[in-house]
mmCIF file of C-alpha atoms in Angstrom:
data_model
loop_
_atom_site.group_PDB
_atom_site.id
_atom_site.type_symbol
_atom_site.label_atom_id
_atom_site.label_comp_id
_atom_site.label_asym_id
_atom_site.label_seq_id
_atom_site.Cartn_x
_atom_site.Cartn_y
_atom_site.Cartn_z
ATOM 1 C CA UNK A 1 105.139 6.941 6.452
ATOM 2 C CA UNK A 2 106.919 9.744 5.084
ATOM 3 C CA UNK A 3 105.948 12.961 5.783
ATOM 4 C CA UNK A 4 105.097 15.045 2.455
ATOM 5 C CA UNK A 5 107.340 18.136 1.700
ATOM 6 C CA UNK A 6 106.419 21.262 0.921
ATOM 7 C CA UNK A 7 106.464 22.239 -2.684
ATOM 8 C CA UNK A 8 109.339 24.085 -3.849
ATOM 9 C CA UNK A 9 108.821 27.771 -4.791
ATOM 10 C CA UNK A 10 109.942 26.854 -8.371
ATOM 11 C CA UNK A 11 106.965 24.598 -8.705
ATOM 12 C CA UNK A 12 104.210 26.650 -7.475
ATOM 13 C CA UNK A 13 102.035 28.711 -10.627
ATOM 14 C CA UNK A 14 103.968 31.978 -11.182
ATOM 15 C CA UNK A 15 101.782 35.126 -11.281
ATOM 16 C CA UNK A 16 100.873 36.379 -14.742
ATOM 17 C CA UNK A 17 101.781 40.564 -15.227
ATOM 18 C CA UNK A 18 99.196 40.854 -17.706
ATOM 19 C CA UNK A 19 96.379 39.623 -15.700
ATOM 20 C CA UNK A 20 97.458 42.573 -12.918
ATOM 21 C CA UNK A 21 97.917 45.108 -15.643
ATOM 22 C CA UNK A 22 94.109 44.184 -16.980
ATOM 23 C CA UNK A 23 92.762 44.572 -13.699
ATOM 24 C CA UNK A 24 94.528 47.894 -12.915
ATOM 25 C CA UNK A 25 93.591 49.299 -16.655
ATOM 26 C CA UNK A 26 90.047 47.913 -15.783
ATOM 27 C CA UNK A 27 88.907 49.809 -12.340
ATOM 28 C CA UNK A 28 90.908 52.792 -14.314
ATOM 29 C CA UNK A 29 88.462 53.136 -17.168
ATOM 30 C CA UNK A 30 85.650 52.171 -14.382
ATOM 31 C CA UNK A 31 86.323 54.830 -12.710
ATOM 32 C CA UNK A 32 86.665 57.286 -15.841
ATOM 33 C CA UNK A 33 83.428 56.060 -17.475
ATOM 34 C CA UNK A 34 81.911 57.107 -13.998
ATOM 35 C CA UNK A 35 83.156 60.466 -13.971
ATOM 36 C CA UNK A 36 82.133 60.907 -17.107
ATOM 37 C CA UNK A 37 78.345 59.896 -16.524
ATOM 38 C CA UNK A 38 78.096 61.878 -12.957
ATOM 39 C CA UNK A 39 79.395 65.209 -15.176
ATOM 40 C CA UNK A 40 77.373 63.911 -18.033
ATOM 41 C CA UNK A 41 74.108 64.094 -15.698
ATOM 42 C CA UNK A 42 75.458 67.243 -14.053
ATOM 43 C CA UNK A 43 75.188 69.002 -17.032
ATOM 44 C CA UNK A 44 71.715 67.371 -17.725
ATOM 45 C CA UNK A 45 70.577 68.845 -14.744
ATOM 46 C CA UNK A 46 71.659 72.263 -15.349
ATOM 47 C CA UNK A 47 70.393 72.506 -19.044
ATOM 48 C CA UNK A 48 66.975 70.700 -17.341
ATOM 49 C CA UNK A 49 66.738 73.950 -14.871
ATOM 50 C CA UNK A 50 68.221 76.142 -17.486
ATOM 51 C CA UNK A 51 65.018 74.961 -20.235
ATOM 52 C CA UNK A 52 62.486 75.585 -17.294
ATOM 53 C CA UNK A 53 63.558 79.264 -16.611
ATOM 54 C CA UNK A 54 63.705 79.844 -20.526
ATOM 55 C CA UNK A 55 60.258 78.471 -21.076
ATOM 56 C CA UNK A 56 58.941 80.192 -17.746
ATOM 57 C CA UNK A 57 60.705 83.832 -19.352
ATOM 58 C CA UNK A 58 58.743 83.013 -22.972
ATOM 59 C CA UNK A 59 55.407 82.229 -20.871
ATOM 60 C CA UNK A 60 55.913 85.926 -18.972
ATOM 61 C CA UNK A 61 56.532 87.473 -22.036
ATOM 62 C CA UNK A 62 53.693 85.972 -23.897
ATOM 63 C CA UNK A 63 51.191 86.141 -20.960
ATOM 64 C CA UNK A 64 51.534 90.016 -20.630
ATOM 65 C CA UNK A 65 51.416 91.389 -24.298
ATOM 66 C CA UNK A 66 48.455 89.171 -24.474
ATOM 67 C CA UNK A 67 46.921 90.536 -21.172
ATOM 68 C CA UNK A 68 47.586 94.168 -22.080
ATOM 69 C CA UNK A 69 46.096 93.306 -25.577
ATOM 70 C CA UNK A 70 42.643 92.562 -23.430
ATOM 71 C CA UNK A 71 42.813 94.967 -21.491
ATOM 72 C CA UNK A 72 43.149 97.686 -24.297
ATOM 73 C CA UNK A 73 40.383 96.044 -25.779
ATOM 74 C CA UNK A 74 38.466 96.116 -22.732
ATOM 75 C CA UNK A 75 39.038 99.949 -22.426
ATOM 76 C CA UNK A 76 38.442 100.742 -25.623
ATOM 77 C CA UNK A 77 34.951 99.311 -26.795
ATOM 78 C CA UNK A 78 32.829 100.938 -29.540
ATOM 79 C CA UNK A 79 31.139 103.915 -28.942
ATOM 80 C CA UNK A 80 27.967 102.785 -31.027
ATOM 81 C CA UNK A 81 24.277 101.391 -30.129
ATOM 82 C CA UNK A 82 24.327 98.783 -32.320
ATOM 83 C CA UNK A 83 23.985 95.531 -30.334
ATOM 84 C CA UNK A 84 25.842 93.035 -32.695
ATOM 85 C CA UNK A 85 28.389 95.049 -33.397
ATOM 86 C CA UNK A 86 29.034 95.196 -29.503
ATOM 87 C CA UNK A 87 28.137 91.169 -29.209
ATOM 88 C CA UNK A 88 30.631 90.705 -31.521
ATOM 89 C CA UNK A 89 33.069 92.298 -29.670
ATOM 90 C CA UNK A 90 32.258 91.133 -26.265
ATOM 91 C CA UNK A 91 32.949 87.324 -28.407
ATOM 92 C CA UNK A 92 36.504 88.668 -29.440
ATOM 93 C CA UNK A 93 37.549 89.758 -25.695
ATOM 94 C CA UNK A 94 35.960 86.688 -24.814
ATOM 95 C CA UNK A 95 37.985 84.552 -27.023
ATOM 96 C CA UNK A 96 41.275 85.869 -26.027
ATOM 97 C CA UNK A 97 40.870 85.050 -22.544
ATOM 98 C CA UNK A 98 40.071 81.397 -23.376
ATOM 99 C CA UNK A 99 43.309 81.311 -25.792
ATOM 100 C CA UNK A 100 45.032 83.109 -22.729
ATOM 101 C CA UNK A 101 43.530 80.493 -20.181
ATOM 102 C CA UNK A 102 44.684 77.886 -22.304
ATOM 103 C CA UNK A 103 47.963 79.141 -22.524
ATOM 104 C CA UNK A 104 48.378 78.823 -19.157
ATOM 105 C CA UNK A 105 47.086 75.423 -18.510
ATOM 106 C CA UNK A 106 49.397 74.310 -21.487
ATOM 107 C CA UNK A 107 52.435 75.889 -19.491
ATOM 108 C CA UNK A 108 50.879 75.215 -15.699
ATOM 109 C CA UNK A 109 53.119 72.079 -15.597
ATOM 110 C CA UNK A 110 56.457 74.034 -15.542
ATOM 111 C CA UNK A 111 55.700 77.426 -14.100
ATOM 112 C CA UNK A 112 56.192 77.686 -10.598
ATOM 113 C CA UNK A 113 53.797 78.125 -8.134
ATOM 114 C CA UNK A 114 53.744 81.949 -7.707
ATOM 115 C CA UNK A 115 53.804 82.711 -11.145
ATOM 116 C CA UNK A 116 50.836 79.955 -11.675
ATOM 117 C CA UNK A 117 48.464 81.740 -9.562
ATOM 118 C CA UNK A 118 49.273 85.591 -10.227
ATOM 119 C CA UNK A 119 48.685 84.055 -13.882
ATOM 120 C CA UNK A 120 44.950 82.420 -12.922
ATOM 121 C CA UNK A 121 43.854 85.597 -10.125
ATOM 122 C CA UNK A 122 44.674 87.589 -13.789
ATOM 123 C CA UNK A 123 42.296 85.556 -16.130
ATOM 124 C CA UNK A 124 39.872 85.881 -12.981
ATOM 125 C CA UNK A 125 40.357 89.530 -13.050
ATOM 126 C CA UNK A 126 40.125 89.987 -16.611
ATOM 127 C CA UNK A 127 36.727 87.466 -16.826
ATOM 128 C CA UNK A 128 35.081 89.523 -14.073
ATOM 129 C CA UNK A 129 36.616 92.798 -16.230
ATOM 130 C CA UNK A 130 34.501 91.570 -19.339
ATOM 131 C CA UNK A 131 31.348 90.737 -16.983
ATOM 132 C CA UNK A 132 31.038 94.132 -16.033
ATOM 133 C CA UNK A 133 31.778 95.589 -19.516
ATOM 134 C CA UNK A 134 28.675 93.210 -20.876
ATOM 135 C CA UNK A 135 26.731 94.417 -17.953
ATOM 136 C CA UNK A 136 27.172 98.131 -19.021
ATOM 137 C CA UNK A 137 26.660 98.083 -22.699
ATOM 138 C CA UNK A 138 23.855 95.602 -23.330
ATOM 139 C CA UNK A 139 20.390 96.455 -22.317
ATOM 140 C CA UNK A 140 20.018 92.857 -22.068
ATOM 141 C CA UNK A 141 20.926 92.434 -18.155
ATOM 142 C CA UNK A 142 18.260 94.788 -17.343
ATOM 143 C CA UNK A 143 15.313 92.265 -18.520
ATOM 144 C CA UNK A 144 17.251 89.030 -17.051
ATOM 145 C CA UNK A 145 16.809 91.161 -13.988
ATOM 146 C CA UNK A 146 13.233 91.992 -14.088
ATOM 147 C CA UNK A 147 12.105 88.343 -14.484
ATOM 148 C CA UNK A 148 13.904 86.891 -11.667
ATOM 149 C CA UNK A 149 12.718 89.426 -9.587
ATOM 150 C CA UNK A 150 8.866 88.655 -10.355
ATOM 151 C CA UNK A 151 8.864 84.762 -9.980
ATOM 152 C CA UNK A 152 7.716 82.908 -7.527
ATOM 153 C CA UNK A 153 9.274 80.605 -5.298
ATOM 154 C CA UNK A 154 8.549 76.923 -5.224
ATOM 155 C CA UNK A 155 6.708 75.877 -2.291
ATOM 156 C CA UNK A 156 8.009 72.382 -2.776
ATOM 157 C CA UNK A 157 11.808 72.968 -2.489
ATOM 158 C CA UNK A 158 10.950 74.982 0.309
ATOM 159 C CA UNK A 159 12.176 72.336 2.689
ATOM 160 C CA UNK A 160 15.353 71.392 0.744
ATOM 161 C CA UNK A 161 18.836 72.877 1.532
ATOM 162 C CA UNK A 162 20.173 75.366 -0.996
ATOM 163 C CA UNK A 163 23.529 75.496 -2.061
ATOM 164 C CA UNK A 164 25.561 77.781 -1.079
ATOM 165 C CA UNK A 165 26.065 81.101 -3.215
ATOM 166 C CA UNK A 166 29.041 80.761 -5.377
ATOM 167 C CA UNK A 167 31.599 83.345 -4.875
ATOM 168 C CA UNK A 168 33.574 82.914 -8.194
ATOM 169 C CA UNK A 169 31.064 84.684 -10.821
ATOM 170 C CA UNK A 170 31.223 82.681 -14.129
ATOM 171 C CA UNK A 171 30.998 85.199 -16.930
ATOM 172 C CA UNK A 172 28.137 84.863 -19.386
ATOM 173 C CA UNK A 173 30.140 83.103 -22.204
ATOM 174 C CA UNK A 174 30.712 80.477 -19.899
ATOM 175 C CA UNK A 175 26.566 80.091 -18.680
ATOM 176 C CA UNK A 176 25.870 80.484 -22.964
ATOM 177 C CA UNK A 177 28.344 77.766 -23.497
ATOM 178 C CA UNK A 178 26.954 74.068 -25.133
ATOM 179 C CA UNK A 179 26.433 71.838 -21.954
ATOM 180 C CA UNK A 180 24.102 69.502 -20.151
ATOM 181 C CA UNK A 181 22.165 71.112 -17.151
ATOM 182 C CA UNK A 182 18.898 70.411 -15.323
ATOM 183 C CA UNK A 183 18.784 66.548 -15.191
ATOM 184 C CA UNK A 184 17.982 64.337 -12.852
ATOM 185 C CA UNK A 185 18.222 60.339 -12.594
ATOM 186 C CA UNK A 186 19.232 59.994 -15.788
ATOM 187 C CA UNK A 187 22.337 58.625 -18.075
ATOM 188 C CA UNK A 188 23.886 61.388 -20.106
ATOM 189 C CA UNK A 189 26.374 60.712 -23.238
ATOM 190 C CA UNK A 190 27.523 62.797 -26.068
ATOM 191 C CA UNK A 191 30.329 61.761 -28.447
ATOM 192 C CA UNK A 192 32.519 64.538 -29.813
ATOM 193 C CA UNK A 193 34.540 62.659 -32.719
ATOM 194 C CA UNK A 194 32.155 63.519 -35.196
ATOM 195 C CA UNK A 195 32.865 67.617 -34.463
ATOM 196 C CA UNK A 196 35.816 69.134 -35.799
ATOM 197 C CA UNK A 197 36.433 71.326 -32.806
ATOM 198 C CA UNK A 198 34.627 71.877 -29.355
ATOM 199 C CA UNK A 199 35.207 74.891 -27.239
ATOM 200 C CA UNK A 200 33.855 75.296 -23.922
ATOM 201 C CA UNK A 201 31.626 72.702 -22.574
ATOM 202 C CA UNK A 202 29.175 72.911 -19.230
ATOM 203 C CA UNK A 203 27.678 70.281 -16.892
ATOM 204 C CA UNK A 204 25.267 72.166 -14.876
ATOM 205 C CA UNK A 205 22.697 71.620 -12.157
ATOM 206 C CA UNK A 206 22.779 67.644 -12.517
ATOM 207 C CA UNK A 207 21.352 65.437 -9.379
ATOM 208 C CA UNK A 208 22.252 61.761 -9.184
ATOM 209 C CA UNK A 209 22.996 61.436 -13.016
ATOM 210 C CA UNK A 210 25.857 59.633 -15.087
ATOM 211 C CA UNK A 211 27.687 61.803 -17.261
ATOM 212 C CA UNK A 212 29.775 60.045 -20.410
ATOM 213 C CA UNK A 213 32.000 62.144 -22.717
ATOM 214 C CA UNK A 214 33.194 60.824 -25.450
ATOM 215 C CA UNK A 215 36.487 62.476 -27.270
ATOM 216 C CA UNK A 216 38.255 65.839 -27.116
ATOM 217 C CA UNK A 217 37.006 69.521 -25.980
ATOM 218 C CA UNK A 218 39.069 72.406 -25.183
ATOM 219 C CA UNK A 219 37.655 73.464 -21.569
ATOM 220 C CA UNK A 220 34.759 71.934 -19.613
ATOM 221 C CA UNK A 221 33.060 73.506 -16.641
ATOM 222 C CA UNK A 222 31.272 71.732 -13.643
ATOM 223 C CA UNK A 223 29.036 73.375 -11.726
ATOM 224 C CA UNK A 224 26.537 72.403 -8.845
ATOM 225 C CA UNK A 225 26.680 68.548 -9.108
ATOM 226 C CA UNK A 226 24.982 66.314 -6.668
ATOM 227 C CA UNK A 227 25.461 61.986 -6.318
ATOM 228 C CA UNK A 228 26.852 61.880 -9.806
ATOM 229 C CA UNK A 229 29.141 59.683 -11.649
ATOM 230 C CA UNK A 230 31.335 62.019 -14.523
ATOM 231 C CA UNK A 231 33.342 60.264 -17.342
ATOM 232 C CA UNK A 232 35.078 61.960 -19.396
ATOM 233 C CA UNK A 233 37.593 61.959 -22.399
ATOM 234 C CA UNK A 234 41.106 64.314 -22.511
ATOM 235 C CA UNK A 235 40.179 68.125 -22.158
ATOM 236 C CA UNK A 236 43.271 70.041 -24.137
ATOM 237 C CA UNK A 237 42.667 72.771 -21.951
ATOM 238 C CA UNK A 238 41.382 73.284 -18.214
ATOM 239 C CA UNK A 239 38.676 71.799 -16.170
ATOM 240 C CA UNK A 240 37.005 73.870 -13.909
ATOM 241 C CA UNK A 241 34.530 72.492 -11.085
ATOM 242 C CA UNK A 242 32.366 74.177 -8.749
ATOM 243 C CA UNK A 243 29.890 73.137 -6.244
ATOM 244 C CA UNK A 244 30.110 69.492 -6.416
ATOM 245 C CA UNK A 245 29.198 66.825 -3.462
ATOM 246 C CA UNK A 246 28.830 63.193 -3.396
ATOM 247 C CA UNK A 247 29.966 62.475 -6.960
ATOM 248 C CA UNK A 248 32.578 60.764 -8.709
ATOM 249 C CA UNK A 249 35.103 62.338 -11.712
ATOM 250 C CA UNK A 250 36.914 60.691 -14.280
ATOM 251 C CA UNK A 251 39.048 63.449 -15.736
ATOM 252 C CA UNK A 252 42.123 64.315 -18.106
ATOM 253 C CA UNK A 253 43.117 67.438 -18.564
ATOM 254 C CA UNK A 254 45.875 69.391 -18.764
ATOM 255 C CA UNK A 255 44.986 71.946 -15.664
ATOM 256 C CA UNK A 256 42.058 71.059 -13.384
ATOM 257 C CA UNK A 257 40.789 73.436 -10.415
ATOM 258 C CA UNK A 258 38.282 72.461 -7.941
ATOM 259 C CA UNK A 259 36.275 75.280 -5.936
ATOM 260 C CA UNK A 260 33.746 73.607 -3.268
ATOM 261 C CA UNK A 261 34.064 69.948 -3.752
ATOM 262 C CA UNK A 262 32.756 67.879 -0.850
ATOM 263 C CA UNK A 263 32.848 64.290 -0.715
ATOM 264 C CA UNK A 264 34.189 63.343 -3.932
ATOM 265 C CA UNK A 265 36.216 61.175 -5.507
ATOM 266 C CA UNK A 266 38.915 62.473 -8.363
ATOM 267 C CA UNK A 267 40.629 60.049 -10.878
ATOM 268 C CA UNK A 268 42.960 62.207 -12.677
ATOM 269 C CA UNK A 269 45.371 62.350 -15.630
ATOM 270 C CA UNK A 270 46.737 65.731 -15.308
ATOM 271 C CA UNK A 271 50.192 67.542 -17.063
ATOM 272 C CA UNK A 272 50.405 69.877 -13.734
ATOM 273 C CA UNK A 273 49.594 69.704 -10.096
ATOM 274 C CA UNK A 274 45.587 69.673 -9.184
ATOM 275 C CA UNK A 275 44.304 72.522 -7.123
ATOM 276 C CA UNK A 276 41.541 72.439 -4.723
ATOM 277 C CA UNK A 277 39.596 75.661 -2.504
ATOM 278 C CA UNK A 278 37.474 75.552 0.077
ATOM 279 C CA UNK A 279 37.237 71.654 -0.183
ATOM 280 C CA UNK A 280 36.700 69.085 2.356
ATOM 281 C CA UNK A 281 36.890 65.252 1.990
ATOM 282 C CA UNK A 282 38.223 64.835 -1.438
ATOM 283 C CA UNK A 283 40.247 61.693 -2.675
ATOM 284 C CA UNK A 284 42.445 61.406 -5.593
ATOM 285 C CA UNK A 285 43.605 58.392 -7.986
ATOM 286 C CA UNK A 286 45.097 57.904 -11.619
ATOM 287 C CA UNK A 287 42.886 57.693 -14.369
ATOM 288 C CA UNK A 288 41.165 54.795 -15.119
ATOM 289 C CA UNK A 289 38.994 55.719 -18.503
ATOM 290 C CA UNK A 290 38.698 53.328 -21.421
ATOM 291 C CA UNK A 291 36.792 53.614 -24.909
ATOM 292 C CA UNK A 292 37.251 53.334 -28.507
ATOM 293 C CA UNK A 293 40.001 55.772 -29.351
ATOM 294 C CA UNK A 294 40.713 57.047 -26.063
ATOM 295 C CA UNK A 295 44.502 56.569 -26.881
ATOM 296 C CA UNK A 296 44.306 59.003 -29.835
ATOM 297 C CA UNK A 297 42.388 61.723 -27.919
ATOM 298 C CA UNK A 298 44.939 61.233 -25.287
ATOM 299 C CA UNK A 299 47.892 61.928 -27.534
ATOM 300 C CA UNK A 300 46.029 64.407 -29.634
ATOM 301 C CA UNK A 301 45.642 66.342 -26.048
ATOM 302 C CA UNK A 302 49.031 66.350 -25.181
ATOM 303 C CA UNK A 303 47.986 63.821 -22.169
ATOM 304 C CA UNK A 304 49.262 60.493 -23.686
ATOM 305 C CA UNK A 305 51.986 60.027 -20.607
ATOM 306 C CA UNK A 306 51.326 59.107 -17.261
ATOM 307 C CA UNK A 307 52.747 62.513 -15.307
ATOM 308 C CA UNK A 308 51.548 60.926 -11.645
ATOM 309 C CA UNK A 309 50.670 64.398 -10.750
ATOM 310 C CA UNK A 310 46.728 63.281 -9.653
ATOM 311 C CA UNK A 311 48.658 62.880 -6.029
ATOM 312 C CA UNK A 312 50.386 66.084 -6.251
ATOM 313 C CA UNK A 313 47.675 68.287 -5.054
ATOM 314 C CA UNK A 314 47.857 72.216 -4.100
ATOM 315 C CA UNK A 315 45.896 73.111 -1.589
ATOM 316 C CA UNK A 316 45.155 77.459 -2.381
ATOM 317 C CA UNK A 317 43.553 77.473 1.453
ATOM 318 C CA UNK A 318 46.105 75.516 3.349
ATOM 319 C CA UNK A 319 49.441 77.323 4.050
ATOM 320 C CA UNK A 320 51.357 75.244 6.184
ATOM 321 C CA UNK A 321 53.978 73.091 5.972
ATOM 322 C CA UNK A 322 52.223 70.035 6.962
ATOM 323 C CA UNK A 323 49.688 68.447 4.220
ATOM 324 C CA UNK A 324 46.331 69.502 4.285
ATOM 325 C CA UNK A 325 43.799 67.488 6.230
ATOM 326 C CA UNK A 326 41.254 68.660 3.119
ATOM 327 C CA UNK A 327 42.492 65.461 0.656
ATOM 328 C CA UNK A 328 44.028 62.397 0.611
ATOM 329 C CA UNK A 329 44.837 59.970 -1.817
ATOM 330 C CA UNK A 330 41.694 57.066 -2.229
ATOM 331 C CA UNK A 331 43.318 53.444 -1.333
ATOM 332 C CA UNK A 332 43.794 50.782 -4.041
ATOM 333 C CA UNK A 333 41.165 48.452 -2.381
ATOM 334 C CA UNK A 334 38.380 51.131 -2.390
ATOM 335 C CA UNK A 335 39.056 52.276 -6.106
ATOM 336 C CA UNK A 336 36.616 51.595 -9.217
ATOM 337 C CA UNK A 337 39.248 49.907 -10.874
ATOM 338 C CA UNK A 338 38.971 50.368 -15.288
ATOM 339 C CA UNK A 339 35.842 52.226 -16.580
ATOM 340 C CA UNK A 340 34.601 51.133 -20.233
ATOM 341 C CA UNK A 341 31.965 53.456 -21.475
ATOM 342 C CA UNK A 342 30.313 53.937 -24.876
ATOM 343 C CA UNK A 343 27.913 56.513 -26.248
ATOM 344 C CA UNK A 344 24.787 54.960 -25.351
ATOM 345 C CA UNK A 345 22.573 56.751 -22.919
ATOM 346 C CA UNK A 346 19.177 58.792 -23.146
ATOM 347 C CA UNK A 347 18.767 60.072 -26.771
ATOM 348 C CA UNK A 348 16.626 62.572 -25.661
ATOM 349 C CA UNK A 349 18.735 64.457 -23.428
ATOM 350 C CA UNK A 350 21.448 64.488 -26.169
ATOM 351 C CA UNK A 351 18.664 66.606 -28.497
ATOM 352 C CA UNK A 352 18.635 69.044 -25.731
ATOM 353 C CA UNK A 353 22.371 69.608 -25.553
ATOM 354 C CA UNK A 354 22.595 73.330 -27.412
ATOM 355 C CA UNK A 355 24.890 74.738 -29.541
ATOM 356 C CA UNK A 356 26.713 71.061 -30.287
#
């Protein structure tokens, strides 16, 4: 058997120079199409940070003329007895610190954290400002005064625990405001699509109730809630709650603060980061509201995307570095999973909703 010979160099497949030159022109234009996209999203990231401290400069600018503008108007109130022509002035002031509030919620998602809450302890200021101011010059406060001082206590709460005084004092406007308050054991609704615009709404003083909002409001204030269940549609502005235990929120909005919350569970669709005081025992999750239209109230409020901000929350009271022990975010298995509500609820508590 003869042994097989090696195959001549002639014979074996000669290497083809434009296959090599391909490959070499190939990793070349690899290689420039990735410096091109890392200085393409270098650039991205500098006209990114560049946009944020131009918008935060136009917020500055816009928050203080307006804030001097109140405060001029706060100084320099008319020197006449008539009561409605100082009501009606009170209403202006009053108005442009709700455009001013809004302002800021509208920016809150961009501004950094310092400049967020010098901009909210100012509309605080500026509320408790315009409290006093409707203290001095309406005889009104004087007869609010003399009436709580001559009723009588009920014997048969006597036993129950109070709530605690509230240390944030919510101007007048906001008490006056169109709300529910005083229920008990009952399901609340009200649709707004049939309203061309809603200002400030108020849930108030509610025990064990289920609250259903249908559509879009500019600010909505919760206050002294007990074992309630609270769904609501987008709020263009801010959400402020206060005194609430036991209960459950459904909420959009673009700012949302939360003063004494204990025991509560948050679903959230928020533009910047939720803030919580003085809380204990609050959980957070994504929003999980459904109803006819809720996709057009969403994108009428500026809240149609997903930020994932409901886990991003600020703690005012907690200033260390480690997370605060006040919140954490609810698990997936203990979560109410989609919530489809209509307007259907007790009729009669609807005809005792004011000023709507």
């Amino acid at each position: 058997m003869e042994e097989e010979s090696p195959p001549l160099q002639s014979d074996l497949p000669s290497p083809n120079p434009a296959s090599s030159i391909d490959a070499t022109l190939q990793k070349k234009h690899q290689a420039m199409l990735d410096r091109l996209s890392n200085r393409h999203q270098s650039r991205q990231k500098t006209a990114t940070t560049s946009t944020t401290i131009d918008s935060t400069a136009s917020f500055l600018s816009t928050f203080t003329e307006s804030k001097r503008s109140i405060e001029s108007q706060l100084k320099n109130s008319p020197n006449t007895p008539d009561p409605t022509l100082l009501k009606s002035h009170l209403a202006n002031i009053s108005s442009s610190i709700s455009s001013l509030e809004k302002l800021v919620a509208e920016s809150s998602y961009f501004l950094p954290s310092y400049e967020l809450r010098s901009s909210l302890k100012c509309i605080e200021n500026l509320k408790q400002s315009l409290e006093n101011l409707n203290s001095q010059i309406l005889p009104k406060k004087k007869f609010s005064f003399k009436n709580k001082s001559t009723s009588k206590p009920n014997p048969g709460n006597s036993n129950t625990n109070p709530i605690p005084p509230n240390p944030y004092h919510i101007p007048q406007s906001i008490r006056d405001s169109p709300g529910i308050r005083n229920k008990e054991n009952q399901t609340l609704s009200k649709n707004f699509k049939n309203f061309k615009e809603i200002g400030e709404f108020t849930l108030s003083d509610l025990d064990s109730c289920e609250v259903r909002l249908i559509g879009c409001i500019n600010a909505l204030f919760v206050n002294r809630l007990r074992n309630c269940r609270v769904y609501t549609g987008p709020v263009i502005g801010s959400i402020l709650l206060e005194e609430v235990e036991n209960c459950v929120f459904v909420l959009a909005s673009h700012q949302i603060r939360i003063h004494y919350a204990k025991s509560c569970d948050f679903y959230l669709r928020v533009r910047s980061r939720p803030i919580i005081e003085d809380c204990g025992g609050v959980r957070f999750a994504p929003y999980c509201l459904s109803y006819v239209g809720i996709e057009e109230d969403l994108t009428k409020a500026g809240l149609e995307e997903e930020k994932e901000n409901w886990g991003n929350v600020d703690d005012f009271k907690w200033l260390r570095a480690v997370k605060s022990p006040n919140w954490s975010v609810l698990e997936e298995s203990e979560r109410i999973g989609c919530v489809e509500i209509d307007d259907s609820g007790s009729t009669e508590a609807e005809m005792e909703i004011e000023g709507v």
